[in-house]
Short mmCIF file of C-alpha atoms in Angstrom, two decimals:
data_model
loop_
_atom_site.label_atom_id
_atom_site.label_comp_id
_atom_site.label_asym_id
_atom_site.label_seq_id
_atom_site.Cartn_x
_atom_site.Cartn_y
_atom_site.Cartn_z
CA MET A 815 -3.33 98.60 76.83
CA TYR A 816 0.39 98.01 76.52
CA LEU A 817 2.60 97.55 79.64
CA ASN A 818 6.24 98.66 79.77
CA LEU A 819 7.70 95.48 81.23
CA ARG A 820 11.26 96.77 81.13
CA LYS A 821 10.41 99.84 83.17
CA ASN A 822 8.38 97.85 85.68
CA GLY A 823 11.23 95.30 86.15
CA LYS A 824 13.78 98.09 86.81
CA ALA A 825 11.47 99.69 89.37
CA ALA A 826 11.06 96.37 91.20
CA LYS A 827 14.84 95.93 91.33
CA ASN A 828 15.39 99.42 92.73
CA ALA A 829 12.73 98.79 95.37
CA LYS A 830 14.49 95.58 96.47
CA VAL A 831 17.90 97.34 96.78
CA GLN A 832 16.33 100.11 98.83
CA GLU A 833 14.74 97.57 101.13
CA ASP A 834 18.08 95.78 101.71
CA THR A 835 19.83 99.08 102.49
CA THR A 836 17.13 100.00 104.97
CA GLN A 837 17.57 96.69 106.77
CA GLU A 838 21.40 97.17 106.99
CA TRP A 839 21.08 100.68 108.43
CA SER A 840 18.50 99.48 110.97
CA ALA A 841 20.88 96.71 112.10
CA LEU A 842 23.76 99.22 112.38
CA GLU A 843 21.60 101.61 114.42
CA THR A 844 20.58 98.76 116.72
CA THR A 845 24.22 97.75 117.28
CA THR A 846 25.33 101.34 117.86
CA SER A 847 22.50 102.03 120.29
CA THR A 848 23.42 99.01 122.42
CA ASN A 849 27.12 100.08 122.72
CA SER A 850 28.41 103.16 124.47
CA SER A 851 30.89 104.36 121.79
CA PRO A 852 30.75 104.39 117.99
CA TYR A 853 34.37 103.16 117.88
CA THR A 854 33.43 99.79 119.30
CA LEU A 855 33.16 98.46 115.76
CA PHE A 856 36.89 99.05 115.40
CA TYR A 857 37.93 98.31 119.00
CA PRO A 858 35.65 95.56 120.35
CA GLU A 859 35.28 95.14 124.09
CA SER A 860 35.77 91.38 124.11
CA VAL A 861 39.12 90.26 122.62
CA THR A 862 39.51 86.64 121.67
CA THR A 863 43.27 86.80 120.91
CA ASN A 864 45.78 86.41 123.76
CA ILE A 865 47.73 89.70 123.76
CA ALA A 866 50.36 88.26 126.08
CA LEU A 867 51.49 85.78 123.45
CA ILE A 868 51.85 88.50 120.84
CA ALA A 869 53.71 90.71 123.31
CA ASP A 870 56.15 87.90 124.03
CA GLU A 871 56.81 87.46 120.32
CA LEU A 872 57.38 91.18 119.81
CA ASP A 873 59.58 91.60 122.88
CA PRO A 874 63.26 91.57 121.71
CA THR A 875 64.51 90.47 125.13
CA LYS A 876 62.58 87.19 124.84
CA SER A 877 63.86 86.23 121.39
CA THR A 878 66.05 83.19 120.97
CA ASP A 879 69.17 85.04 119.78
CA PHE A 880 68.92 87.96 122.22
CA ALA A 881 71.21 86.34 124.78
CA GLU A 882 73.72 85.40 122.09
CA ARG A 883 73.83 88.95 120.71
CA THR A 884 74.19 90.38 124.22
CA ASN A 885 77.12 88.08 124.97
CA PHE A 886 78.71 88.99 121.65
CA ARG A 887 78.54 92.70 122.41
CA THR A 888 79.96 92.12 125.89
CA ARG A 889 82.92 90.16 124.54
CA LYS A 890 83.51 92.73 121.81
CA LYS A 891 83.49 95.61 124.29
CA ALA A 892 85.89 93.77 126.61
CA TYR A 893 88.29 92.98 123.75
CA PHE A 894 88.50 96.54 122.48
CA GLU A 895 88.85 97.88 126.01
CA GLU A 896 91.93 95.69 126.38
CA GLN A 897 93.25 96.94 123.04
CA SER A 898 92.26 100.55 123.71
CA GLU A 899 95.82 101.82 123.41
CA HIS A 900 95.85 100.73 119.75
CA TYR A 901 92.43 102.09 118.76
CA THR A 902 91.61 105.10 120.95
CA HIS A 903 93.44 107.74 118.91
CA TYR A 904 91.73 106.67 115.68
CA GLY A 905 88.39 107.97 116.92
CA LYS A 906 89.85 111.47 117.28
CA SER A 907 91.80 111.68 114.03
CA ASN A 908 90.89 111.95 110.36
CA LEU A 909 90.14 108.20 110.47
CA ALA A 910 87.17 108.64 112.84
CA ALA A 911 84.49 107.92 110.21
CA ILE A 912 86.37 104.87 108.89
CA HIS A 913 86.99 103.55 112.41
CA LYS A 914 83.31 103.91 113.29
CA ALA A 915 82.17 102.07 110.15
CA PHE A 916 84.49 99.11 110.75
CA MET A 917 83.66 98.91 114.45
CA GLN A 918 80.03 98.21 113.51
CA VAL A 919 80.92 94.96 111.72
CA VAL A 920 84.14 93.69 113.31
CA SER A 921 83.93 90.50 115.38
CA ASP A 922 84.53 90.20 119.11
CA ASP A 923 88.16 89.16 118.56
CA GLY A 924 89.09 91.82 115.99
CA ILE A 925 88.58 89.68 112.87
CA LEU A 926 87.07 90.94 109.60
CA THR A 927 85.56 88.54 107.09
CA ARG A 928 85.13 89.46 103.45
CA VAL A 929 81.42 90.11 103.96
CA CYS A 930 82.02 92.41 106.93
CA PHE A 931 84.80 94.21 105.07
CA THR A 932 82.47 94.80 102.12
CA GLU A 933 79.65 96.06 104.35
CA ALA A 934 81.96 98.57 106.04
CA LEU A 935 83.30 99.95 102.76
CA CYS A 936 79.82 100.17 101.25
CA SER A 937 78.68 102.23 104.24
CA LEU A 938 81.62 104.55 103.53
CA GLY A 939 80.52 105.02 99.91
CA VAL A 940 82.83 102.54 98.15
CA VAL A 941 80.72 100.58 95.67
CA ASP A 942 83.34 99.27 93.23
CA ASP A 943 83.54 95.49 93.71
CA LYS A 944 86.97 95.25 92.11
CA ILE A 945 88.51 97.80 94.49
CA ILE A 946 86.88 96.13 97.50
CA ASN A 947 88.08 92.63 96.57
CA ASN A 948 91.59 93.79 95.68
CA SER A 949 91.88 95.72 98.94
CA TYR A 950 90.79 92.69 100.93
CA ASP A 951 93.27 90.44 99.11
CA LEU A 952 96.10 92.80 100.07
CA PHE A 953 95.43 92.14 103.76
CA ASP A 954 94.55 88.46 103.38
CA GLY A 955 98.11 87.27 102.88
CA ARG A 956 97.39 83.77 104.20
CA GLY A 957 94.37 83.34 101.93
CA ASP A 958 92.12 81.98 104.68
CA GLY A 959 89.43 84.69 104.32
CA LEU A 960 90.20 86.31 107.69
CA VAL A 961 91.79 89.73 108.19
CA LEU A 962 92.83 91.47 111.39
CA TYR A 963 91.18 94.85 111.80
CA LYS A 964 94.35 96.12 113.47
CA GLU A 965 96.26 95.58 110.22
CA VAL A 966 93.58 97.34 108.16
CA ILE A 967 93.38 100.50 110.26
CA SER A 968 97.17 100.61 110.68
CA ALA A 969 97.69 100.43 106.92
CA LEU A 970 95.14 103.20 106.33
CA ASP A 971 96.84 105.30 109.00
CA VAL A 972 100.20 104.89 107.26
CA ILE A 973 98.79 105.68 103.82
CA LEU A 974 97.01 108.81 105.10
CA ASN A 975 99.24 110.10 107.89
CA GLY A 976 102.63 108.53 107.21
CA THR A 977 105.75 110.06 105.75
CA ASN A 978 104.61 109.31 102.18
CA LYS A 979 101.08 110.65 102.59
CA HIS A 980 101.65 113.19 99.79
CA TYR A 981 101.26 110.34 97.27
CA THR A 982 97.71 109.73 98.53
CA TYR A 983 96.83 113.42 98.64
CA LYS A 984 98.26 114.03 95.18
CA ASP A 985 96.26 111.19 93.61
CA ALA A 986 93.03 112.47 95.18
CA PHE A 987 93.78 116.08 94.18
CA SER A 988 94.61 115.15 90.57
CA LEU A 989 91.08 113.81 90.02
CA PHE A 990 89.81 117.41 89.95
CA ASP A 991 93.00 118.91 88.50
CA PRO A 992 93.43 117.12 85.15
CA THR A 993 95.59 119.91 83.69
CA GLY A 994 98.04 119.85 86.60
CA CYS A 995 97.80 123.59 87.29
CA GLY A 996 97.80 123.05 91.07
CA TRP A 997 94.28 124.41 91.67
CA ILE A 998 90.76 122.99 91.93
CA ILE A 999 88.32 125.40 90.27
CA GLN A 1000 84.87 125.73 91.81
CA ASP A 1001 83.09 126.19 88.49
CA CYS A 1002 84.51 122.90 87.21
CA VAL A 1003 83.27 121.11 90.31
CA LYS A 1004 79.80 122.59 89.83
CA GLU A 1005 79.79 121.45 86.19
CA ILE A 1006 80.59 117.90 87.33
CA LYS A 1007 77.70 118.13 89.79
CA GLN A 1008 75.29 119.24 87.05
CA GLN A 1009 76.34 116.37 84.79
CA ARG A 1010 75.40 113.84 87.49
CA GLU A 1011 77.80 111.27 86.12
CA GLU A 1012 80.55 109.39 87.94
CA ASN A 1013 83.48 109.16 85.56
CA ASP A 1014 87.25 108.82 85.95
CA GLY A 1015 86.99 107.73 89.59
CA ILE A 1016 84.88 110.75 90.67
CA ASN A 1017 81.72 110.19 92.70
CA HIS A 1018 79.06 112.45 94.19
CA MET A 1019 80.58 112.28 97.69
CA MET A 1020 83.82 113.85 96.45
CA VAL A 1021 81.92 116.64 94.69
CA LYS A 1022 79.84 117.38 97.77
CA ALA A 1023 82.91 117.42 100.03
CA LEU A 1024 84.72 119.90 97.76
CA LEU A 1025 81.71 122.21 97.54
CA ASP A 1026 81.44 122.13 101.33
CA ILE A 1027 85.13 123.09 101.53
CA PHE A 1028 84.51 126.05 99.23
CA ASP A 1029 81.56 127.18 101.34
CA LYS A 1030 83.58 126.91 104.55
CA LEU A 1031 86.52 128.85 103.11
CA GLN A 1032 84.13 131.49 101.78
CA ALA A 1033 82.54 131.92 105.22
CA GLU A 1034 85.95 132.18 106.87
CA GLU A 1035 87.04 134.79 104.34
CA GLU A 1036 83.91 136.87 104.93
CA GLU A 1037 84.36 136.69 108.68
CA ARG A 1038 87.99 137.75 108.39
CA MET A 1039 87.15 140.71 106.16
CA LYS A 1040 84.43 141.85 108.54
CA LYS A 1041 86.84 141.77 111.45
CA GLU A 1042 89.50 143.69 109.55
CA HIS A 1043 87.19 146.39 108.17
CA GLY A 1044 84.67 146.55 111.00
CA LYS A 1045 83.94 149.72 112.91
CA LYS A 1046 86.27 150.36 115.80
CA LYS A 1047 84.63 151.11 119.11
CA GLY A 1048 85.83 154.21 120.98
CA LYS A 1049 84.82 157.63 122.28
CA ARG A 1050 82.58 159.54 119.97
CA LYS A 1051 83.69 163.00 119.06
CA LYS A 1052 81.32 165.88 119.40
CA LYS A 1053 79.85 166.83 116.08
CA SER A 1054 80.25 170.38 114.93
CA PRO A 1055 77.41 172.25 113.21
CA ILE A 1056 79.13 171.64 109.88
CA ASP A 1057 79.29 167.85 110.46
CA LYS A 1058 75.52 167.68 110.65
CA PHE A 1059 75.33 168.32 106.92
CA LYS A 1060 77.95 165.66 106.05
CA VAL A 1061 76.73 162.36 104.72
CA GLU A 1062 78.11 159.36 106.60
CA ARG A 1063 79.46 156.65 104.33
CA THR A 1064 79.80 153.09 105.57
CA VAL A 1065 82.93 151.22 104.57
CA ILE A 1066 81.96 148.04 102.76
CA PRO A 1067 84.72 145.42 102.67
CA SER A 1068 85.69 144.45 99.16
CA TYR A 1069 86.65 140.83 98.64
CA SER A 1070 86.40 138.32 95.85
CA PRO A 1071 84.54 135.05 96.36
CA LYS A 1072 86.57 131.88 96.85
CA MET A 1073 86.85 130.28 93.41
CA HIS A 1074 90.06 128.22 93.67
CA LEU A 1075 91.33 125.59 96.07
CA SER A 1076 95.08 125.14 96.37
CA TYR A 1077 96.89 121.86 97.00
CA ASP A 1078 98.03 122.93 100.48
CA GLU A 1079 94.49 123.79 101.52
CA PHE A 1080 93.28 120.44 100.22
CA CYS A 1081 95.99 118.63 102.21
CA THR A 1082 94.96 120.51 105.35
CA PHE A 1083 91.36 119.31 105.02
CA MET A 1084 92.47 115.74 104.28
CA ALA A 1085 94.63 115.71 107.40
CA ASP A 1086 91.97 117.19 109.72
CA ASN A 1087 88.49 116.41 108.39
CA PRO A 1088 87.29 112.77 108.63
CA PHE A 1089 84.35 113.40 106.29
CA VAL A 1090 86.68 114.51 103.48
CA VAL A 1091 88.67 111.31 104.00
CA GLN A 1092 85.45 109.30 103.82
CA ALA A 1093 84.46 111.04 100.57
CA PHE A 1094 87.81 110.16 98.94
CA MET A 1095 87.91 106.60 100.30
CA THR A 1096 87.77 105.07 96.81
CA SER A 1097 90.79 107.06 95.68
CA ILE A 1098 92.65 106.19 98.89
CA LEU A 1099 92.13 102.45 98.38
CA ARG A 1100 93.21 102.73 94.76
CA THR A 1101 96.39 104.53 95.80
CA MET A 1102 97.07 101.96 98.51
CA GLU A 1103 96.81 99.16 95.95
CA SER A 1104 99.14 100.90 93.49
CA VAL A 1105 101.70 101.64 96.22
CA TYR A 1106 101.57 98.02 97.38
CA GLN A 1107 102.08 96.68 93.86
CA ARG A 1108 104.97 99.08 93.25
CA ASN A 1109 106.69 98.19 96.52
CA ARG A 1110 106.14 94.53 95.76
CA ARG A 1111 107.84 94.84 92.38
CA VAL A 1112 110.76 96.70 93.96
CA ALA A 1113 111.08 94.04 96.66
CA GLN A 1114 111.01 91.25 94.07
CA HIS A 1115 113.67 93.02 92.01
CA GLN A 1116 115.89 93.46 95.04
CA GLN A 1117 115.35 89.85 96.00
CA GLN A 1118 116.39 88.70 92.52
CA ARG A 1119 119.50 90.87 92.64
CA HIS A 1120 120.42 89.51 96.05
CA LYS A 1121 119.89 85.96 94.83
CA LYS A 1122 122.12 86.54 91.80
CA ALA A 1123 124.85 88.05 93.98
CA THR A 1124 124.63 85.13 96.42
CA ASP A 1125 124.81 82.57 93.59
CA ALA A 1126 127.84 84.33 92.09
CA GLU A 1127 129.61 84.36 95.44
CA SER A 1128 128.89 80.67 96.08
CA GLU A 1129 130.06 79.76 92.57
CA ALA A 1130 133.29 81.71 93.00
CA ALA A 1131 133.90 80.08 96.40
CA SER A 1132 133.33 76.56 94.97
CA LYS A 1133 135.66 77.32 92.06
CA MET A 1134 138.43 78.50 94.37
CA GLU A 1135 137.99 75.41 96.51
CA THR A 1136 138.24 73.14 93.44
CA GLU A 1137 141.39 74.89 92.28
CA SER A 1138 142.99 74.61 95.71
CA VAL A 1139 142.22 70.86 95.86
CA ALA A 1140 143.67 70.32 92.39
CA SER A 1141 146.84 72.27 93.19
CA SER A 1142 147.38 70.34 96.44
CA ALA A 1143 146.93 67.02 94.62
CA ALA A 1144 149.43 68.02 91.94
CA ALA A 1145 151.96 69.10 94.56
CA SER A 1146 151.66 65.80 96.45
CA LYS A 1147 152.10 63.80 93.23
CA LYS A 1148 155.16 65.77 92.26
CA ALA A 1149 156.69 65.26 95.68
CA GLY A 1150 156.21 61.47 95.47
CA SER A 1151 157.94 61.16 92.05
CA VAL A 1152 161.17 62.98 93.07
CA LYS A 1153 164.32 60.71 92.87
CA LYS A 1154 166.37 60.33 96.04
CA GLY A 1155 169.39 58.46 94.36
CA PRO A 1156 170.35 54.63 94.03
CA GLY A 1157 169.50 52.57 97.01
CA SER A 1158 167.66 55.35 98.56
CA VAL A 1159 164.99 54.37 100.95
CA ALA A 1160 162.58 57.16 100.16
CA SER A 1161 159.60 54.92 100.04
CA GLY A 1162 161.11 51.77 101.62
CA THR A 1163 162.03 50.07 98.26
CA VAL A 1164 165.00 50.07 95.91
CA PRO A 1165 164.29 51.62 92.52
CA ALA A 1166 164.17 49.07 89.66
CA ALA A 1167 166.31 49.17 86.51
CA PRO A 1168 165.03 50.93 83.46
CA PRO A 1169 162.97 48.71 81.13
CA SER A 1170 165.19 49.56 78.13
CA VAL A 1171 168.38 47.99 79.73
CA ALA A 1172 166.57 44.78 80.65
CA SER A 1173 165.28 44.29 77.15
CA ALA A 1174 168.78 44.80 75.69
CA GLY A 1175 170.33 42.06 77.98
CA GLU A 1176 167.62 39.60 77.01
CA SER A 1177 168.24 40.09 73.28
CA ALA A 1178 172.07 39.55 73.74
CA ALA A 1179 171.55 36.24 75.60
CA GLU A 1180 169.25 34.98 72.89
CA LEU A 1181 171.83 35.88 70.21
CA ALA A 1182 174.64 33.99 72.09
CA SER A 1183 172.50 30.84 72.45
CA ALA A 1184 171.64 30.93 68.76
CA ARG A 1185 175.33 31.13 67.81
CA SER A 1186 176.30 28.16 70.04
CA THR A 1187 173.56 26.07 68.51
CA ALA A 1188 174.76 26.86 65.01
CA SER A 1189 178.39 25.91 65.78
CA THR A 1190 177.35 22.57 67.25
CA ALA A 1191 175.41 21.73 64.11
CA ARG A 1192 178.45 22.43 61.90
CA LYS A 1193 180.69 20.06 63.87
CA THR A 1194 178.29 17.23 63.53
#
């Protein structure tokens, strides 16, 4: 008789596994029967961990830096309440979104570091590092890495709401009007949205803002047409027997959908809507940098011209002074050499004889002495 050892070994193994499983279930049933709820395995009655310690760690009021952050917020609130006359109107203008973003990171004394400035611009959708750094360098004239928020918001107010705001609006409008026709076409904006690419300074926030403008203008146009062509309320006339057979026709207003955005309409939204300003923040900063560089070149040119004019004036004045000194010296010398006659006491001395007469007398005396010497020699 042959035994299947393999089959008998497998059966013994299965019997052992079944026995272990039975023991585990019996232990589980015993534990469950002793407790009142089946959820006690997940929520035990006796807790060994001190919940109070964990609660203290999770409580924000008991953290180490809670008091410091509270004091910081108090000082910040007090500072901006004192300076409320400079900042209140920004929250109600087209700079509301920008003002809110910077107020989240500004210090308690109105100072912006480079890190805080970058965080604020990133929250506004500006992600170009070059534009962010160049914009910060424009305000950091001292080069100490600290910028006053008052200067930043004032500069943005001038560039957006000042007398030369059309430069900013024109640069932003020209991004979607490359041909210069004076209109932004809705189909072109939708094509840019479908491409999903940010090229030539255009980002998704600008596209979304323009499409929202088109939708708003379309809704306003529909509402206006409904008001103009709506049914007028009044007394109803009595219908005659013939009118019963007439078919009533409703007047449907005919209007074309809004497909173009003019430059004036775009300027109106830029001046009134803070979210449109936020969408075009990258273009605004780029325009501000270009305007600053242009004004700086003009100022340097004027300064050079003024310096040249000042140097020419100083050189001409020094030349005239030198000529006057030379002429006065020549006049005094000429006055001192004028003859006043023999024995004149012009300078307190008698004028001497000319050197030519003296030399002639000396030569005559020498000739007479030579002659006397010769005659004496002859006599001897």
